């Protein structure tokens, strides 16, 4: 899958987020990178995406003073290596995007597992 097609899959996955939730996303950027950095991996083997920032549930009145945008990064290489078809890539990207957006809203991995998004 080309980088352009992968980026389109990420964009389509973002379109799956209900509008009322998308409207509440605050100071967050979604990026596509080919591979995670060693720092991002931090002991993980197959990292498909990562949320880096302060979840909405943990922000206080001082948070916005000079804060850089939170980052959701979706990793192309690990996703392509894990999936066997383009349809599988599109499905996995959707799950990964929803998973990382959920972290932006303060939902942890345990709860995501319960909901079937991990």
mmCIF file of N, CA, C and O in Angstrom, residues 4-68:
data_model
loop_
_atom_site.group_PDB
_atom_site.id
_atom_site.type_symbol
_atom_site.label_atom_id
_atom_site.label_comp_id
_atom_site.label_asym_id
_atom_site.label_seq_id
_atom_site.Cartn_x
_atom_site.Cartn_y
_atom_site.Cartn_z
ATOM 1 N N UNK A 4 0.335 7.332 0.252
ATOM 2 C CA UNK A 4 -0.868 8.124 -0.026
ATOM 3 C C UNK A 4 -2.132 7.337 0.315
ATOM 4 O O UNK A 4 -3.055 7.863 0.938
ATOM 5 N N UNK A 5 -2.182 6.079 -0.083
ATOM 6 C CA UNK A 5 -3.352 5.238 0.217
ATOM 7 C C UNK A 5 -3.474 5.008 1.719
ATOM 8 O O UNK A 5 -4.588 4.986 2.263
ATOM 9 N N UNK A 6 -2.338 4.840 2.396
ATOM 10 C CA UNK A 6 -2.361 4.644 3.843
ATOM 11 C C UNK A 6 -2.891 5.904 4.528
ATOM 12 O O UNK A 6 -3.732 5.832 5.428
ATOM 13 N N UNK A 7 -2.411 7.072 4.104
ATOM 14 C CA UNK A 7 -2.883 8.332 4.675
ATOM 15 C C UNK A 7 -4.386 8.507 4.429
ATOM 16 O O UNK A 7 -5.106 9.018 5.294
ATOM 17 N N UNK A 8 -4.856 8.067 3.282
ATOM 18 C CA UNK A 8 -6.292 8.125 2.989
ATOM 19 C C UNK A 8 -7.067 7.212 3.940
ATOM 20 O O UNK A 8 -8.156 7.570 4.418
ATOM 21 N N UNK A 9 -6.509 6.041 4.248
ATOM 22 C CA UNK A 9 -7.156 5.133 5.204
ATOM 23 C C UNK A 9 -7.248 5.778 6.581
ATOM 24 O O UNK A 9 -8.264 5.641 7.273
ATOM 25 N N UNK A 10 -6.213 6.502 6.982
ATOM 26 C CA UNK A 10 -6.239 7.211 8.265
ATOM 27 C C UNK A 10 -7.314 8.300 8.236
ATOM 28 O O UNK A 10 -8.097 8.442 9.182
ATOM 29 N N UNK A 11 -7.378 9.032 7.148
ATOM 30 C CA UNK A 11 -8.389 10.084 7.010
ATOM 31 C C UNK A 11 -9.801 9.497 7.065
ATOM 32 O O UNK A 11 -10.683 10.041 7.744
ATOM 33 N N UNK A 12 -10.004 8.386 6.388
ATOM 34 C CA UNK A 12 -11.316 7.734 6.409
ATOM 35 C C UNK A 12 -11.654 7.214 7.811
ATOM 36 O O UNK A 12 -12.810 7.266 8.231
ATOM 37 N N UNK A 13 -10.646 6.734 8.527
ATOM 38 C CA UNK A 13 -10.870 6.274 9.902
ATOM 39 C C UNK A 13 -11.288 7.442 10.792
ATOM 40 O O UNK A 13 -12.172 7.296 11.643
ATOM 41 N N UNK A 14 -10.679 8.590 10.597
ATOM 42 C CA UNK A 14 -11.068 9.773 11.380
ATOM 43 C C UNK A 14 -12.506 10.170 11.078
ATOM 44 O O UNK A 14 -13.222 10.642 11.965
ATOM 45 N N UNK A 15 -12.939 9.950 9.845
ATOM 46 C CA UNK A 15 -14.320 10.263 9.482
ATOM 47 C C UNK A 15 -15.320 9.352 10.189
ATOM 48 O O UNK A 15 -16.510 9.674 10.259
ATOM 49 N N UNK A 16 -14.853 8.211 10.711
ATOM 50 C CA UNK A 16 -15.728 7.293 11.444
ATOM 51 C C UNK A 16 -16.036 7.779 12.859
ATOM 52 O O UNK A 16 -16.975 7.302 13.491
ATOM 53 N N UNK A 17 -15.226 8.723 13.347
ATOM 54 C CA UNK A 17 -15.449 9.274 14.690
ATOM 55 C C UNK A 17 -16.744 10.085 14.649
ATOM 56 O O UNK A 17 -16.888 10.974 13.804
ATOM 57 N N UNK A 18 -17.695 9.792 15.536
ATOM 58 C CA UNK A 18 -18.945 10.574 15.546
ATOM 59 C C UNK A 18 -18.653 12.074 15.660
ATOM 60 O O UNK A 18 -17.750 12.490 16.398
ATOM 61 N N UNK A 19 -19.405 12.864 14.919
ATOM 62 C CA UNK A 19 -19.152 14.306 14.845
ATOM 63 C C UNK A 19 -19.140 14.966 16.222
ATOM 64 O O UNK A 19 -18.316 15.836 16.487
ATOM 65 N N UNK A 20 -20.044 14.532 17.115
ATOM 66 C CA UNK A 20 -20.081 15.166 18.442
ATOM 67 C C UNK A 20 -18.783 14.909 19.215
ATOM 68 O O UNK A 20 -18.374 15.734 20.038
ATOM 69 N N UNK A 21 -18.116 13.788 18.970
ATOM 70 C CA UNK A 21 -16.815 13.536 19.593
ATOM 71 C C UNK A 21 -15.713 14.281 18.864
ATOM 72 O O UNK A 21 -14.828 14.860 19.492
ATOM 73 N N UNK A 22 -15.757 14.265 17.551
ATOM 74 C CA UNK A 22 -14.742 14.974 16.768
ATOM 75 C C UNK A 22 -14.727 16.462 17.140
ATOM 76 O O UNK A 22 -13.655 17.070 17.237
ATOM 77 N N UNK A 23 -15.900 17.015 17.378
ATOM 78 C CA UNK A 23 -15.994 18.429 17.758
ATOM 79 C C UNK A 23 -15.338 18.701 19.109
ATOM 80 O O UNK A 23 -14.945 19.829 19.395
ATOM 81 N N UNK A 24 -15.235 17.680 19.948
ATOM 82 C CA UNK A 24 -14.663 17.852 21.288
ATOM 83 C C UNK A 24 -13.154 17.607 21.326
ATOM 84 O O UNK A 24 -12.518 17.865 22.348
ATOM 85 N N UNK A 25 -12.606 17.101 20.236
ATOM 86 C CA UNK A 25 -11.154 16.907 20.192
ATOM 87 C C UNK A 25 -10.513 18.292 20.235
ATOM 88 O O UNK A 25 -10.937 19.200 19.530
ATOM 89 N N UNK A 26 -9.514 18.441 21.106
ATOM 90 C CA UNK A 26 -8.957 19.764 21.346
ATOM 91 C C UNK A 26 -7.436 19.735 21.324
ATOM 92 O O UNK A 26 -6.813 18.966 22.064
ATOM 93 N N UNK A 27 -6.852 20.571 20.463
ATOM 94 C CA UNK A 27 -5.408 20.757 20.405
ATOM 95 C C UNK A 27 -4.694 19.422 20.188
ATOM 96 O O UNK A 27 -3.791 19.051 20.930
ATOM 97 N N UNK A 28 -5.122 18.694 19.159
ATOM 98 C CA UNK A 28 -4.525 17.397 18.837
ATOM 99 C C UNK A 28 -4.327 17.318 17.327
ATOM 100 O O UNK A 28 -5.160 17.778 16.556
ATOM 101 N N UNK A 29 -3.197 16.760 16.924
ATOM 102 C CA UNK A 29 -2.882 16.572 15.513
ATOM 103 C C UNK A 29 -2.715 15.076 15.267
ATOM 104 O O UNK A 29 -2.225 14.348 16.137
ATOM 105 N N UNK A 30 -3.151 14.614 14.100
ATOM 106 C CA UNK A 30 -3.008 13.206 13.726
ATOM 107 C C UNK A 30 -1.981 13.128 12.603
ATOM 108 O O UNK A 30 -2.116 13.809 11.580
ATOM 109 N N UNK A 31 -0.965 12.309 12.823
ATOM 110 C CA UNK A 31 0.148 12.182 11.882
ATOM 111 C C UNK A 31 0.314 10.743 11.426
ATOM 112 O O UNK A 31 -0.098 9.819 12.128
ATOM 113 N N UNK A 32 0.952 10.576 10.278
ATOM 114 C CA UNK A 32 1.356 9.257 9.803
ATOM 115 C C UNK A 32 2.876 9.267 9.712
ATOM 116 O O UNK A 32 3.466 10.184 9.137
ATOM 117 N N UNK A 33 3.489 8.267 10.299
ATOM 118 C CA UNK A 33 4.944 8.079 10.208
ATOM 119 C C UNK A 33 5.195 6.661 9.733
ATOM 120 O O UNK A 33 4.373 5.762 9.946
ATOM 121 N N UNK A 34 6.337 6.452 9.096
ATOM 122 C CA UNK A 34 6.656 5.107 8.616
ATOM 123 C C UNK A 34 6.957 4.152 9.754
ATOM 124 O O UNK A 34 6.475 3.022 9.760
ATOM 125 N N UNK A 35 7.737 4.583 10.725
ATOM 126 C CA UNK A 35 8.156 3.715 11.827
ATOM 127 C C UNK A 35 8.181 4.506 13.134
ATOM 128 O O UNK A 35 8.473 5.700 13.128
ATOM 129 N N UNK A 36 7.923 3.849 14.255
ATOM 130 C CA UNK A 36 8.068 4.520 15.559
ATOM 131 C C UNK A 36 9.548 4.703 15.891
ATOM 132 O O UNK A 36 10.400 3.930 15.446
ATOM 133 N N UNK A 37 9.822 5.722 16.673
ATOM 134 C CA UNK A 37 11.183 5.927 17.160
ATOM 135 C C UNK A 37 11.455 4.941 18.298
ATOM 136 O O UNK A 37 10.516 4.351 18.852
ATOM 137 N N UNK A 38 12.716 4.788 18.655
ATOM 138 C CA UNK A 38 13.075 3.918 19.781
ATOM 139 C C UNK A 38 12.382 4.404 21.049
ATOM 140 O O UNK A 38 11.911 3.595 21.858
ATOM 141 N N UNK A 39 12.304 5.708 21.238
ATOM 142 C CA UNK A 39 11.643 6.270 22.419
ATOM 143 C C UNK A 39 10.152 5.926 22.429
ATOM 144 O O UNK A 39 9.583 5.600 23.475
ATOM 145 N N UNK A 40 9.510 5.997 21.271
ATOM 146 C CA UNK A 40 8.082 5.672 21.193
ATOM 147 C C UNK A 40 7.841 4.191 21.454
ATOM 148 O O UNK A 40 6.846 3.828 22.070
ATOM 149 N N UNK A 41 8.743 3.351 20.983
ATOM 150 C CA UNK A 41 8.581 1.910 21.199
ATOM 151 C C UNK A 41 8.619 1.549 22.675
ATOM 152 O O UNK A 41 7.797 0.764 23.139
ATOM 153 N N UNK A 42 9.566 2.098 23.396
ATOM 154 C CA UNK A 42 9.695 1.885 24.848
ATOM 155 C C UNK A 42 9.346 0.467 25.270
ATOM 156 O O UNK A 42 8.511 0.243 26.134
ATOM 157 N N UNK A 43 9.960 -0.513 24.609
ATOM 158 C CA UNK A 43 9.763 -1.895 24.999
ATOM 159 C C UNK A 43 8.647 -2.613 24.265
ATOM 160 O O UNK A 43 8.467 -3.809 24.435
ATOM 161 N N UNK A 44 7.861 -1.907 23.472
ATOM 162 C CA UNK A 44 6.784 -2.549 22.719
ATOM 163 C C UNK A 44 7.340 -3.091 21.408
ATOM 164 O O UNK A 44 8.217 -2.496 20.797
ATOM 165 N N UNK A 45 6.819 -4.220 20.970
ATOM 166 C CA UNK A 45 7.286 -4.818 19.727
ATOM 167 C C UNK A 45 6.573 -4.259 18.510
ATOM 168 O O UNK A 45 7.189 -3.792 17.573
ATOM 169 N N UNK A 46 5.273 -4.352 18.495
ATOM 170 C CA UNK A 46 4.477 -3.990 17.328
ATOM 171 C C UNK A 46 3.578 -2.807 17.651
ATOM 172 O O UNK A 46 2.392 -2.967 17.931
ATOM 173 N N UNK A 47 4.130 -1.626 17.586
ATOM 174 C CA UNK A 47 3.376 -0.419 17.901
ATOM 175 C C UNK A 47 2.754 0.123 16.615
ATOM 176 O O UNK A 47 3.460 0.526 15.696
ATOM 177 N N UNK A 48 1.432 0.095 16.544
ATOM 178 C CA UNK A 48 0.729 0.553 15.343
ATOM 179 C C UNK A 48 0.361 2.027 15.425
ATOM 180 O O UNK A 48 0.196 2.697 14.408
ATOM 181 N N UNK A 49 0.218 2.525 16.651
ATOM 182 C CA UNK A 49 -0.124 3.925 16.850
ATOM 183 C C UNK A 49 0.204 4.326 18.274
ATOM 184 O O UNK A 49 0.413 3.475 19.140
ATOM 185 N N UNK A 50 0.282 5.642 18.482
ATOM 186 C CA UNK A 50 0.579 6.139 19.823
ATOM 187 C C UNK A 50 -0.094 7.498 20.018
ATOM 188 O O UNK A 50 -0.196 8.293 19.085
ATOM 189 N N UNK A 51 -0.560 7.717 21.243
ATOM 190 C CA UNK A 51 -1.085 9.015 21.657
ATOM 191 C C UNK A 51 -0.060 9.621 22.601
ATOM 192 O O UNK A 51 0.333 8.988 23.588
ATOM 193 N N UNK A 52 0.382 10.819 22.292
ATOM 194 C CA UNK A 52 1.338 11.528 23.145
ATOM 195 C C UNK A 52 0.735 12.884 23.493
ATOM 196 O O UNK A 52 0.514 13.709 22.607
ATOM 197 N N UNK A 53 0.450 13.065 24.756
ATOM 198 C CA UNK A 53 -0.137 14.321 25.177
ATOM 199 C C UNK A 53 -0.802 14.207 26.525
ATOM 200 O O UNK A 53 -0.545 13.278 27.283
ATOM 201 N N UNK A 54 -1.671 15.155 26.797
ATOM 202 C CA UNK A 54 -2.422 15.194 28.041
ATOM 203 C C UNK A 54 -3.891 14.954 27.719
ATOM 204 O O UNK A 54 -4.512 15.765 27.027
ATOM 205 N N UNK A 55 -4.449 13.822 28.184
ATOM 206 C CA UNK A 55 -5.857 13.534 27.889
ATOM 207 C C UNK A 55 -6.777 14.664 28.360
ATOM 208 O O UNK A 55 -6.471 15.374 29.332
ATOM 209 N N UNK A 56 -7.882 14.816 27.680
ATOM 210 C CA UNK A 56 -8.839 15.868 28.033
ATOM 211 C C UNK A 56 -9.262 15.778 29.491
ATOM 212 O O UNK A 56 -9.484 16.802 30.140
ATOM 213 N N UNK A 57 -9.353 14.563 30.024
ATOM 214 C CA UNK A 57 -9.801 14.370 31.399
ATOM 215 C C UNK A 57 -8.765 14.819 32.425
ATOM 216 O O UNK A 57 -9.086 14.929 33.610
ATOM 217 N N UNK A 58 -7.530 15.062 31.992
ATOM 218 C CA UNK A 58 -6.474 15.459 32.924
ATOM 219 C C UNK A 58 -6.043 16.914 32.768
ATOM 220 O O UNK A 58 -5.145 17.377 33.471
ATOM 221 N N UNK A 59 -6.660 17.623 31.876
ATOM 222 C CA UNK A 59 -6.284 19.024 31.641
ATOM 223 C C UNK A 59 -6.958 19.914 32.674
ATOM 224 O O UNK A 59 -8.102 19.708 33.045
ATOM 225 N N UNK A 60 -6.212 20.918 33.116
ATOM 226 C CA UNK A 60 -6.776 21.890 34.042
ATOM 227 C C UNK A 60 -6.711 23.275 33.404
ATOM 228 O O UNK A 60 -6.326 23.417 32.250
ATOM 229 N N UNK A 61 -7.055 24.291 34.149
ATOM 230 C CA UNK A 61 -7.107 25.640 33.594
ATOM 231 C C UNK A 61 -5.733 26.151 33.169
ATOM 232 O O UNK A 61 -5.634 27.050 32.341
ATOM 233 N N UNK A 62 -4.664 25.593 33.711
ATOM 234 C CA UNK A 62 -3.315 26.030 33.352
ATOM 235 C C UNK A 62 -2.759 25.270 32.162
ATOM 236 O O UNK A 62 -1.746 25.659 31.594
ATOM 237 N N UNK A 63 -3.404 24.199 31.769
ATOM 238 C CA UNK A 63 -2.872 23.339 30.730
ATOM 239 C C UNK A 63 -2.608 24.084 29.418
ATOM 240 O O UNK A 63 -1.569 23.936 28.802
ATOM 241 N N UNK A 64 -3.532 24.896 28.974
ATOM 242 C CA UNK A 64 -3.446 25.512 27.651
ATOM 243 C C UNK A 64 -2.362 26.577 27.529
ATOM 244 O O UNK A 64 -1.982 26.943 26.431
ATOM 245 N N UNK A 65 -1.840 27.055 28.622
ATOM 246 C CA UNK A 65 -0.842 28.120 28.577
ATOM 247 C C UNK A 65 0.450 27.607 27.938
ATOM 248 O O UNK A 65 1.294 27.015 28.580
ATOM 249 N N UNK A 66 0.568 27.804 26.636
ATOM 250 C CA UNK A 66 1.783 27.432 25.922
ATOM 251 C C UNK A 66 1.909 25.960 25.581
ATOM 252 O O UNK A 66 2.986 25.510 25.215
ATOM 253 N N UNK A 67 0.847 25.203 25.680
ATOM 254 C CA UNK A 67 0.915 23.768 25.395
ATOM 255 C C UNK A 67 0.980 23.509 23.898
ATOM 256 O O UNK A 67 0.225 24.085 23.122
ATOM 257 N N UNK A 68 1.891 22.624 23.517
ATOM 258 C CA UNK A 68 1.945 22.167 22.135
ATOM 259 C C UNK A 68 0.781 21.214 21.900
ATOM 260 O O UNK A 68 0.263 20.616 22.848
#
